[in-house]
Structures are given as C-alpha cells and as structure tokens.
PDB file of C-alpha atoms in Angstrom:
ATOM      1  CA  UNK A  95      -0.126   0.175   0.045  1.00  0.00           C
ATOM      2  CA  UNK A  96       1.051   3.037  -0.980  1.00  0.00           C
ATOM      3  CA  UNK A  97       1.893   6.265   1.015  1.00  0.00           C
ATOM      4  CA  UNK A  98      -1.282   8.083  -0.595  1.00  0.00           C
ATOM      5  CA  UNK A  99      -3.457   5.177  -0.101  1.00  0.00           C
ATOM      6  CA  UNK A 100      -2.299   4.776   3.650  1.00  0.00           C
ATOM      7  CA  UNK A 101      -3.249   8.961   3.933  1.00  0.00           C
ATOM      8  CA  UNK A 102      -6.544   8.071   2.381  1.00  0.00           C
ATOM      9  CA  UNK A 103      -7.240   5.267   4.868  1.00  0.00           C
ATOM     10  CA  UNK A 104      -6.518   7.231   8.025  1.00  0.00           C
ATOM     11  CA  UNK A 105      -8.573  10.848   6.524  1.00  0.00           C
ATOM     12  CA  UNK A 106     -11.435   8.059   5.533  1.00  0.00           C
ATOM     13  CA  UNK A 107     -11.121   6.517   9.047  1.00  0.00           C
ATOM     14  CA  UNK A 108     -11.131  10.048  11.024  1.00  0.00           C
ATOM     15  CA  UNK A 109     -14.226  11.326   9.039  1.00  0.00           C
ATOM     16  CA  UNK A 110     -16.608   8.857   8.609  1.00  0.00           C
ATOM     17  CA  UNK A 111     -18.688   9.716  11.893  1.00  0.00           C
ATOM     18  CA  UNK A 112     -18.134  13.544  11.440  1.00  0.00           C
ATOM     19  CA  UNK A 113     -19.336  13.388   8.188  1.00  0.00           C
ATOM     20  CA  UNK A 114     -22.566  10.847   8.491  1.00  0.00           C
ATOM     21  CA  UNK A 115     -23.623  13.697  11.190  1.00  0.00           C
ATOM     22  CA  UNK A 116     -23.121  16.116   8.683  1.00  0.00           C
ATOM     23  CA  UNK A 117     -25.463  13.904   6.596  1.00  0.00           C
ATOM     24  CA  UNK A 118     -28.379  13.641   9.261  1.00  0.00           C
ATOM     25  CA  UNK A 119     -27.751  17.246  10.324  1.00  0.00           C
ATOM     26  CA  UNK A 120     -29.185  17.801   6.541  1.00  0.00           C
ATOM     27  CA  UNK A 121     -31.585  15.457   6.509  1.00  0.00           C
ATOM     28  CA  UNK A 122     -33.163  17.249   9.473  1.00  0.00           C
ATOM     29  CA  UNK A 123     -32.794  20.890   8.267  1.00  0.00           C
ATOM     30  CA  UNK A 124     -34.015  19.975   4.785  1.00  0.00           C
ATOM     31  CA  UNK A 125     -36.775  18.606   6.190  1.00  0.00           C
ATOM     32  CA  UNK A 126     -37.804  21.890   9.295  1.00  0.00           C
ATOM     33  CA  UNK A 127     -37.507  23.724   5.666  1.00  0.00           C
ATOM     34  CA  UNK A 128     -39.893  21.936   3.869  1.00  0.00           C
ATOM     35  CA  UNK A 129     -42.321  20.606   6.706  1.00  0.00           C
ATOM     36  CA  UNK A 130     -42.704  24.066   7.797  1.00  0.00           C
ATOM     37  CA  UNK A 131     -42.669  26.980   5.549  1.00  0.00           C
ATOM     38  CA  UNK A 132     -44.283  29.510   7.730  1.00  0.00           C
ATOM     39  CA  UNK A 133     -41.250  29.672   9.827  1.00  0.00           C
ATOM     40  CA  UNK A 134     -39.839  32.893  10.469  1.00  0.00           C
ATOM     41  CA  UNK A 135     -37.219  34.345   7.983  1.00  0.00           C
ATOM     42  CA  UNK A 136     -34.185  34.897  10.129  1.00  0.00           C
ATOM     43  CA  UNK A 137     -34.424  31.480  11.737  1.00  0.00           C
ATOM     44  CA  UNK A 138     -34.891  30.155   7.852  1.00  0.00           C
ATOM     45  CA  UNK A 139     -31.891  31.994   6.758  1.00  0.00           C
ATOM     46  CA  UNK A 140     -30.103  30.567   9.947  1.00  0.00           C
ATOM     47  CA  UNK A 141     -30.533  26.643   8.372  1.00  0.00           C
ATOM     48  CA  UNK A 142     -29.936  27.633   5.260  1.00  0.00           C
ATOM     49  CA  UNK A 143     -26.552  28.751   6.140  1.00  0.00           C
ATOM     50  CA  UNK A 144     -26.065  25.704   8.231  1.00  0.00           C
ATOM     51  CA  UNK A 145     -26.954  24.079   5.122  1.00  0.00           C
ATOM     52  CA  UNK A 146     -24.462  26.150   3.421  1.00  0.00           C
ATOM     53  CA  UNK A 147     -21.500  24.897   5.679  1.00  0.00           C
ATOM     54  CA  UNK A 148     -23.110  21.562   5.370  1.00  0.00           C
ATOM     55  CA  UNK A 149     -22.262  21.748   1.609  1.00  0.00           C
ATOM     56  CA  UNK A 150     -18.375  22.796   2.142  1.00  0.00           C
ATOM     57  CA  UNK A 151     -17.723  19.986   4.596  1.00  0.00           C
ATOM     58  CA  UNK A 152     -18.803  17.253   1.811  1.00  0.00           C
ATOM     59  CA  UNK A 153     -16.827  19.281  -0.882  1.00  0.00           C
ATOM     60  CA  UNK A 154     -13.719  19.776   1.553  1.00  0.00           C
ATOM     61  CA  UNK A 155     -13.755  16.272   2.219  1.00  0.00           C
ATOM     62  CA  UNK A 156     -14.464  15.122  -1.500  1.00  0.00           C
ATOM     63  CA  UNK A 157     -11.395  17.665  -2.906  1.00  0.00           C
ATOM     64  CA  UNK A 158      -9.296  16.531  -0.225  1.00  0.00           C
ATOM     65  CA  UNK A 159      -9.469  12.824  -1.065  1.00  0.00           C
ATOM     66  CA  UNK A 160      -9.256  13.836  -5.182  1.00  0.00           C
ATOM     67  CA  UNK A 161      -6.137  15.231  -4.306  1.00  0.00           C
ATOM     68  CA  UNK A 162      -4.521  12.696  -1.838  1.00  0.00           C
ATOM     69  CA  UNK A 163      -5.790   9.643  -4.771  1.00  0.00           C
ATOM     70  CA  UNK A 164      -2.791   8.451  -7.661  1.00  0.00           C
ATOM     71  CA  UNK A 165      -5.432   8.102  -9.589  1.00  0.00           C
ATOM     72  CA  UNK A 166      -8.413  10.763 -10.741  1.00  0.00           C
ATOM     73  CA  UNK A 167      -9.813   9.432 -12.882  1.00  0.00           C
ATOM     74  CA  UNK A 168     -10.653   5.984 -11.208  1.00  0.00           C
ATOM     75  CA  UNK A 169     -11.589   8.177  -7.845  1.00  0.00           C
ATOM     76  CA  UNK A 170     -14.606  10.141  -9.544  1.00  0.00           C
ATOM     77  CA  UNK A 171     -15.767   6.683 -11.355  1.00  0.00           C
ATOM     78  CA  UNK A 172     -15.767   5.443  -7.835  1.00  0.00           C
ATOM     79  CA  UNK A 173     -17.097   7.767  -5.984  1.00  0.00           C
ATOM     80  CA  UNK A 174     -20.152   9.057  -7.653  1.00  0.00           C
ATOM     81  CA  UNK A 175     -22.342   9.820  -4.369  1.00  0.00           C
ATOM     82  CA  UNK A 176     -19.804  11.729  -3.028  1.00  0.00           C
ATOM     83  CA  UNK A 177     -19.769  13.340  -6.377  1.00  0.00           C
ATOM     84  CA  UNK A 178     -23.360  13.889  -6.641  1.00  0.00           C
ATOM     85  CA  UNK A 179     -23.339  15.501  -2.929  1.00  0.00           C
ATOM     86  CA  UNK A 180     -21.693  18.004  -3.476  1.00  0.00           C
ATOM     87  CA  UNK A 181     -23.184  18.956  -7.161  1.00  0.00           C
ATOM     88  CA  UNK A 182     -26.800  17.874  -5.798  1.00  0.00           C
ATOM     89  CA  UNK A 183     -28.790  19.322  -2.436  1.00  0.00           C
ATOM     90  CA  UNK A 184     -30.589  15.642  -2.625  1.00  0.00           C
ATOM     91  CA  UNK A 185     -28.010  13.971  -2.798  1.00  0.00           C
ATOM     92  CA  UNK A 186     -26.132  14.724   0.266  1.00  0.00           C
ATOM     93  CA  UNK A 187     -28.744  12.469   3.110  1.00  0.00           C
ATOM     94  CA  UNK A 188     -27.693   9.466   0.887  1.00  0.00           C
ATOM     95  CA  UNK A 189     -23.972   9.971   1.839  1.00  0.00           C
ATOM     96  CA  UNK A 190     -24.579   9.251   5.366  1.00  0.00           C
ATOM     97  CA  UNK A 191     -25.836   5.468   3.728  1.00  0.00           C
ATOM     98  CA  UNK A 192     -22.229   4.934   1.642  1.00  0.00           C
ATOM     99  CA  UNK A 193     -20.255   6.466   5.153  1.00  0.00           C
ATOM    100  CA  UNK A 194     -22.033   2.983   6.700  1.00  0.00           C
ATOM    101  CA  UNK A 195     -19.737   0.942   4.778  1.00  0.00           C
ATOM    102  CA  UNK A 196     -16.957   2.341   6.697  1.00  0.00           C
ATOM    103  CA  UNK A 197     -18.598   1.149   9.731  1.00  0.00           C
ATOM    104  CA  UNK A 198     -16.360  -1.267  11.827  1.00  0.00           C
ATOM    105  CA  UNK A 199     -18.903  -4.328  12.065  1.00  0.00           C
ATOM    106  CA  UNK A 200     -20.459  -4.169   8.143  1.00  0.00           C
ATOM    107  CA  UNK A 201     -16.974  -4.352   6.533  1.00  0.00           C
ATOM    108  CA  UNK A 202     -15.126  -7.222   5.665  1.00  0.00           C
ATOM    109  CA  UNK A 203     -15.378  -9.658   2.480  1.00  0.00           C
ATOM    110  CA  UNK A 204     -17.215 -13.071   3.610  1.00  0.00           C
ATOM    111  CA  UNK A 205     -20.710 -13.615   1.972  1.00  0.00           C
ATOM    112  CA  UNK A 206     -22.126 -13.496   5.429  1.00  0.00           C
ATOM    113  CA  UNK A 207     -20.506 -10.039   5.806  1.00  0.00           C
ATOM    114  CA  UNK A 208     -21.225  -8.899   2.442  1.00  0.00           C
ATOM    115  CA  UNK A 209     -25.494  -9.997   2.553  1.00  0.00           C
ATOM    116  CA  UNK A 210     -25.220  -8.473   5.944  1.00  0.00           C
ATOM    117  CA  UNK A 211     -23.697  -4.831   4.777  1.00  0.00           C
ATOM    118  CA  UNK A 212     -26.541  -4.936   1.211  1.00  0.00           C
ATOM    119  CA  UNK A 213     -29.356  -5.949   3.554  1.00  0.00           C
ATOM    120  CA  UNK A 214     -28.554  -3.208   5.979  1.00  0.00           C
ATOM    121  CA  UNK A 215     -27.504  -0.063   3.258  1.00  0.00           C
ATOM    122  CA  UNK A 216     -30.401  -1.689   0.835  1.00  0.00           C
ATOM    123  CA  UNK A 217     -33.160  -0.854   3.852  1.00  0.00           C
ATOM    124  CA  UNK A 218     -31.971   2.382   5.277  1.00  0.00           C
ATOM    125  CA  UNK A 219     -31.858   3.648   1.562  1.00  0.00           C
ATOM    126  CA  UNK A 220     -35.378   2.296   0.754  1.00  0.00           C
ATOM    127  CA  UNK A 221     -36.614   4.237   3.811  1.00  0.00           C
ATOM    128  CA  UNK A 222     -34.030   7.301   2.856  1.00  0.00           C
ATOM    129  CA  UNK A 223     -35.358   7.256  -1.103  1.00  0.00           C
ATOM    130  CA  UNK A 224     -38.664   7.590  -0.099  1.00  0.00           C
ATOM    131  CA  UNK A 225     -38.895  10.238   2.455  1.00  0.00           C
ATOM    132  CA  UNK A 226     -36.714  12.582   0.423  1.00  0.00           C
ATOM    133  CA  UNK A 227     -38.755  11.899  -2.744  1.00  0.00           C
ATOM    134  CA  UNK A 228     -41.710  12.557  -0.758  1.00  0.00           C
ATOM    135  CA  UNK A 229     -40.448  15.620   0.690  1.00  0.00           C
ATOM    136  CA  UNK A 230     -38.941  16.929  -2.782  1.00  0.00           C
ATOM    137  CA  UNK A 231     -42.638  16.314  -4.451  1.00  0.00           C
ATOM    138  CA  UNK A 232     -44.281  17.895  -1.292  1.00  0.00           C
ATOM    139  CA  UNK A 233     -42.163  20.708  -1.631  1.00  0.00           C
ATOM    140  CA  UNK A 234     -42.551  21.405  -5.780  1.00  0.00           C
ATOM    141  CA  UNK A 235     -46.447  20.099  -5.576  1.00  0.00           C
ATOM    142  CA  UNK A 236     -48.245  21.558  -2.441  1.00  0.00           C
ATOM    143  CA  UNK A 237     -48.611  25.012  -3.826  1.00  0.00           C
ATOM    144  CA  UNK A 238     -49.206  23.608  -7.428  1.00  0.00           C
ATOM    145  CA  UNK A 239     -52.647  24.443  -9.470  1.00  0.00           C
ATOM    146  CA  UNK A 240     -54.822  21.411  -9.508  1.00  0.00           C
ATOM    147  CA  UNK A 241     -52.310  19.871  -6.841  1.00  0.00           C
ATOM    148  CA  UNK A 242     -53.519  16.416  -5.342  1.00  0.00           C
ATOM    149  CA  UNK A 243     -49.945  16.184  -3.367  1.00  0.00           C
ATOM    150  CA  UNK A 244     -50.984  18.906  -0.678  1.00  0.00           C
ATOM    151  CA  UNK A 245     -49.636  17.393   2.101  1.00  0.00           C
ATOM    152  CA  UNK A 246     -46.228  15.417   3.611  1.00  0.00           C
ATOM    153  CA  UNK A 247     -48.588  12.296   4.393  1.00  0.00           C
ATOM    154  CA  UNK A 248     -50.115  12.463   0.728  1.00  0.00           C
ATOM    155  CA  UNK A 249     -46.471  12.785  -0.640  1.00  0.00           C
ATOM    156  CA  UNK A 250     -45.647   9.660   1.767  1.00  0.00           C
ATOM    157  CA  UNK A 251     -48.201   7.434   0.511  1.00  0.00           C
ATOM    158  CA  UNK A 252     -48.005   8.135  -3.021  1.00  0.00           C
ATOM    159  CA  UNK A 253     -43.642   7.608  -2.957  1.00  0.00           C
ATOM    160  CA  UNK A 254     -44.519   4.201  -0.866  1.00  0.00           C
ATOM    161  CA  UNK A 255     -47.495   3.342  -3.933  1.00  0.00           C
ATOM    162  CA  UNK A 256     -45.195   4.011  -6.633  1.00  0.00           C
ATOM    163  CA  UNK A 257     -42.226   2.276  -5.592  1.00  0.00           C
ATOM    164  CA  UNK A 258     -44.608  -0.606  -4.956  1.00  0.00           C
ATOM    165  CA  UNK A 259     -45.748  -0.476  -8.464  1.00  0.00           C
ATOM    166  CA  UNK A 260     -49.382  -0.655  -7.716  1.00  0.00           C
ATOM    167  CA  UNK A 261     -50.689   2.755  -9.051  1.00  0.00           C
ATOM    168  CA  UNK A 262     -53.638   3.869  -7.858  1.00  0.00           C
ATOM    169  CA  UNK A 263     -54.117   6.890  -9.090  1.00  0.00           C
ATOM    170  CA  UNK A 264     -55.524   8.539  -6.283  1.00  0.00           C
ATOM    171  CA  UNK A 265     -52.434  10.685  -6.163  1.00  0.00           C
ATOM    172  CA  UNK A 266     -50.323  12.333  -8.945  1.00  0.00           C
ATOM    173  CA  UNK A 267     -47.549  14.971  -9.579  1.00  0.00           C
ATOM    174  CA  UNK A 268     -48.581  17.516 -11.955  1.00  0.00           C
ATOM    175  CA  UNK A 269     -45.663  19.547 -12.211  1.00  0.00           C
ATOM    176  CA  UNK A 270     -42.816  19.291 -14.153  1.00  0.00           C
ATOM    177  CA  UNK A 271     -39.986  18.353 -11.344  1.00  0.00           C
ATOM    178  CA  UNK A 272     -42.646  16.744  -9.055  1.00  0.00           C
ATOM    179  CA  UNK A 273     -43.486  14.541 -12.680  1.00  0.00           C
ATOM    180  CA  UNK A 274     -39.112  14.241 -12.893  1.00  0.00           C
ATOM    181  CA  UNK A 275     -38.682  13.034  -8.988  1.00  0.00           C
ATOM    182  CA  UNK A 276     -41.741  10.542 -10.232  1.00  0.00           C
ATOM    183  CA  UNK A 277     -38.940   9.099 -12.839  1.00  0.00           C
ATOM    184  CA  UNK A 278     -36.266   9.062 -10.595  1.00  0.00           C
ATOM    185  CA  UNK A 279     -38.556   6.756  -7.866  1.00  0.00           C
ATOM    186  CA  UNK A 280     -39.817   4.183 -10.291  1.00  0.00           C
ATOM    187  CA  UNK A 281     -36.067   3.881 -11.933  1.00  0.00           C
ATOM    188  CA  UNK A 282     -34.893   3.603  -8.108  1.00  0.00           C
ATOM    189  CA  UNK A 283     -37.944   1.168  -7.567  1.00  0.00           C
ATOM    190  CA  UNK A 284     -36.545  -0.970 -10.156  1.00  0.00           C
ATOM    191  CA  UNK A 285     -33.085  -1.411  -8.930  1.00  0.00           C
ATOM    192  CA  UNK A 286     -33.988  -2.035  -5.511  1.00  0.00           C
ATOM    193  CA  UNK A 287     -36.283  -4.618  -5.974  1.00  0.00           C
ATOM    194  CA  UNK A 288     -33.549  -6.088  -8.720  1.00  0.00           C
ATOM    195  CA  UNK A 289     -30.823  -6.043  -5.165  1.00  0.00           C
ATOM    196  CA  UNK A 290     -33.462  -7.232  -2.930  1.00  0.00           C
ATOM    197  CA  UNK A 291     -34.417 -10.309  -4.975  1.00  0.00           C
ATOM    198  CA  UNK A 292     -30.634 -11.411  -6.017  1.00  0.00           C
ATOM    199  CA  UNK A 293     -29.567 -11.406  -2.449  1.00  0.00           C
ATOM    200  CA  UNK A 294     -32.439 -13.199  -1.581  1.00  0.00           C
ATOM    201  CA  UNK A 295     -31.316 -15.365  -4.015  1.00  0.00           C
ATOM    202  CA  UNK A 296     -27.758 -15.618  -3.010  1.00  0.00           C
ATOM    203  CA  UNK A 297     -28.606 -16.172   0.703  1.00  0.00           C
ATOM    204  CA  UNK A 298     -31.009 -19.666  -0.171  1.00  0.00           C
ATOM    205  CA  UNK A 299     -28.315 -20.705  -2.208  1.00  0.00           C
ATOM    206  CA  UNK A 300     -25.479 -19.791   0.348  1.00  0.00           C
ATOM    207  CA  UNK A 301     -27.980 -21.850   2.786  1.00  0.00           C
ATOM    208  CA  UNK A 302     -28.184 -24.982   0.288  1.00  0.00           C
ATOM    209  CA  UNK A 303     -24.479 -25.020  -0.520  1.00  0.00           C
ATOM    210  CA  UNK A 304     -23.879 -25.282   3.807  1.00  0.00           C
ATOM    211  CA  UNK A 305     -26.601 -28.116   4.242  1.00  0.00           C
ATOM    212  CA  UNK A 306     -25.146 -29.999   1.301  1.00  0.00           C
ATOM    213  CA  UNK A 307     -21.838 -29.668   2.849  1.00  0.00           C
ATOM    214  CA  UNK A 308     -22.733 -30.103   6.726  1.00  0.00           C
ATOM    215  CA  UNK A 309     -24.590 -33.464   4.937  1.00  0.00           C
ATOM    216  CA  UNK A 310     -21.183 -34.446   3.322  1.00  0.00           C
ATOM    217  CA  UNK A 311     -18.879 -34.064   6.191  1.00  0.00           C
ATOM    218  CA  UNK A 312     -22.043 -36.620   8.237  1.00  0.00           C
ATOM    219  CA  UNK A 313     -21.693 -38.981   5.779  1.00  0.00           C
ATOM    220  CA  UNK A 314     -17.952 -38.860   5.125  1.00  0.00           C
ATOM    221  CA  UNK A 315     -17.457 -39.311   9.506  1.00  0.00           C
ATOM    222  CA  UNK A 316     -19.883 -42.202   9.529  1.00  0.00           C
ATOM    223  CA  UNK A 317     -17.896 -43.977   6.691  1.00  0.00           C
ATOM    224  CA  UNK A 318     -14.979 -43.250   8.392  1.00  0.00           C
ATOM    225  CA  UNK A 319     -16.583 -44.508  12.109  1.00  0.00           C
ATOM    226  CA  UNK A 320     -17.813 -47.974  10.109  1.00  0.00           C
ATOM    227  CA  UNK A 321     -14.188 -48.543   8.623  1.00  0.00           C
TER     228      UNK A 321
END
C-alpha cells in the first residue's frame, strides 16, 4: 500500500462519523425547511447558512480525497455518490448510507458480511429514498394549481404506492419537477427490487450449499466410523 493510500485510509477513518453526522444534520434541516414553510425569515436564513456549511464540509472532503488519490479518474468513477452530494442537495443524505459501509461491523468480504452490508444499506436506502423523494415532491406540488399532493402524508403515500408499482392513481404529481422526481423514484424502485431479489437468491443458495457441505461431512464421518 502506497503512502497516499495509507493517508486516504487514515482520512476516511477520521471523517466517517463526522460525515455521517453532517449528512444526518442536512436531512433534519432540509426536512424542517420543507415541512415548516411559515417559519420566520431569520430562522430560515440561519438554517440555510448551516446547510451551506454542510455543503462546504462535503466539498472539502471530496476535494481532499481527490487530491490525495493517485488515479483521479478512477476516484471520480468510484465515488459518484460523493460527487453527487457536492453537486445536488437532495443527494447529500445518501452520502450517509455510503459512509455506513466504513463502520467496522459492516466490513468484511465474506458472504455473510456482504449480505449483511447489502441488507442494512438497502433497507436504509429504501427508507431514505422514499422520505427524500416525498419531501422533494411535496415541496414542489403543495402550492401548484390542481395539485392532488397537498400534504406530506399524501406525498409519502404516493411514494410508497409508486415504489410498490401499485399505482392507485389517487395521488399524482402535476408539475414538471414533481414528475421528474417520480421518474427517479420509478427507476430507483426497479434497482431496489433487483438488488433485493439477488440478495435473497444469494442467501438461499448459500444456505443450500452449507447444508450440502454439512451432509457430506456427516456422511464422511459415518463412513470413517464404520471403517
């Protein structure tokens, strides 16, 4: 391992929990701004200032690791969520999910560790995805003419129904931004279903393999005992 790689590893270990906290703080403040549009202007300005500081933290972390990396293009291609968290405000809460993989309990390359990591991160992603899209759609739909999504509860219900591909049609976005968020939700739903299906299949395959190995060991032990 080169000196730069060691430096990046130390940097990531030192910034894991602060970045998770920054992502969580962004989610809380963004939720507050969307769900309480009647807050005083001074408070609104204060929250926006804190969100700006959080953005600076994300940008500083990304630039630092980019400078330390030996292959810049490889770094960019393998850290698209980090780049998105700098460029797109709505992507910043998802940076928290990426940082979860740095936690020691979720590390490891075995099948068990991999499934645990995928299940925890995927479940967290589903909840986060629905929540963030619901906030975004509610913020653009609530004051639109002829809007059917006029409360956050309506938005959450619409997001869950859309994610499940049920499509009751009782709530739907009428604005262009709202429909763009809906497309993102649909695409994300397909990816989530595919990941969940692959993980479940992998789990059962692994269980079947372990069962076969135990039976082979027991049969071998029986033959050895009889002999």
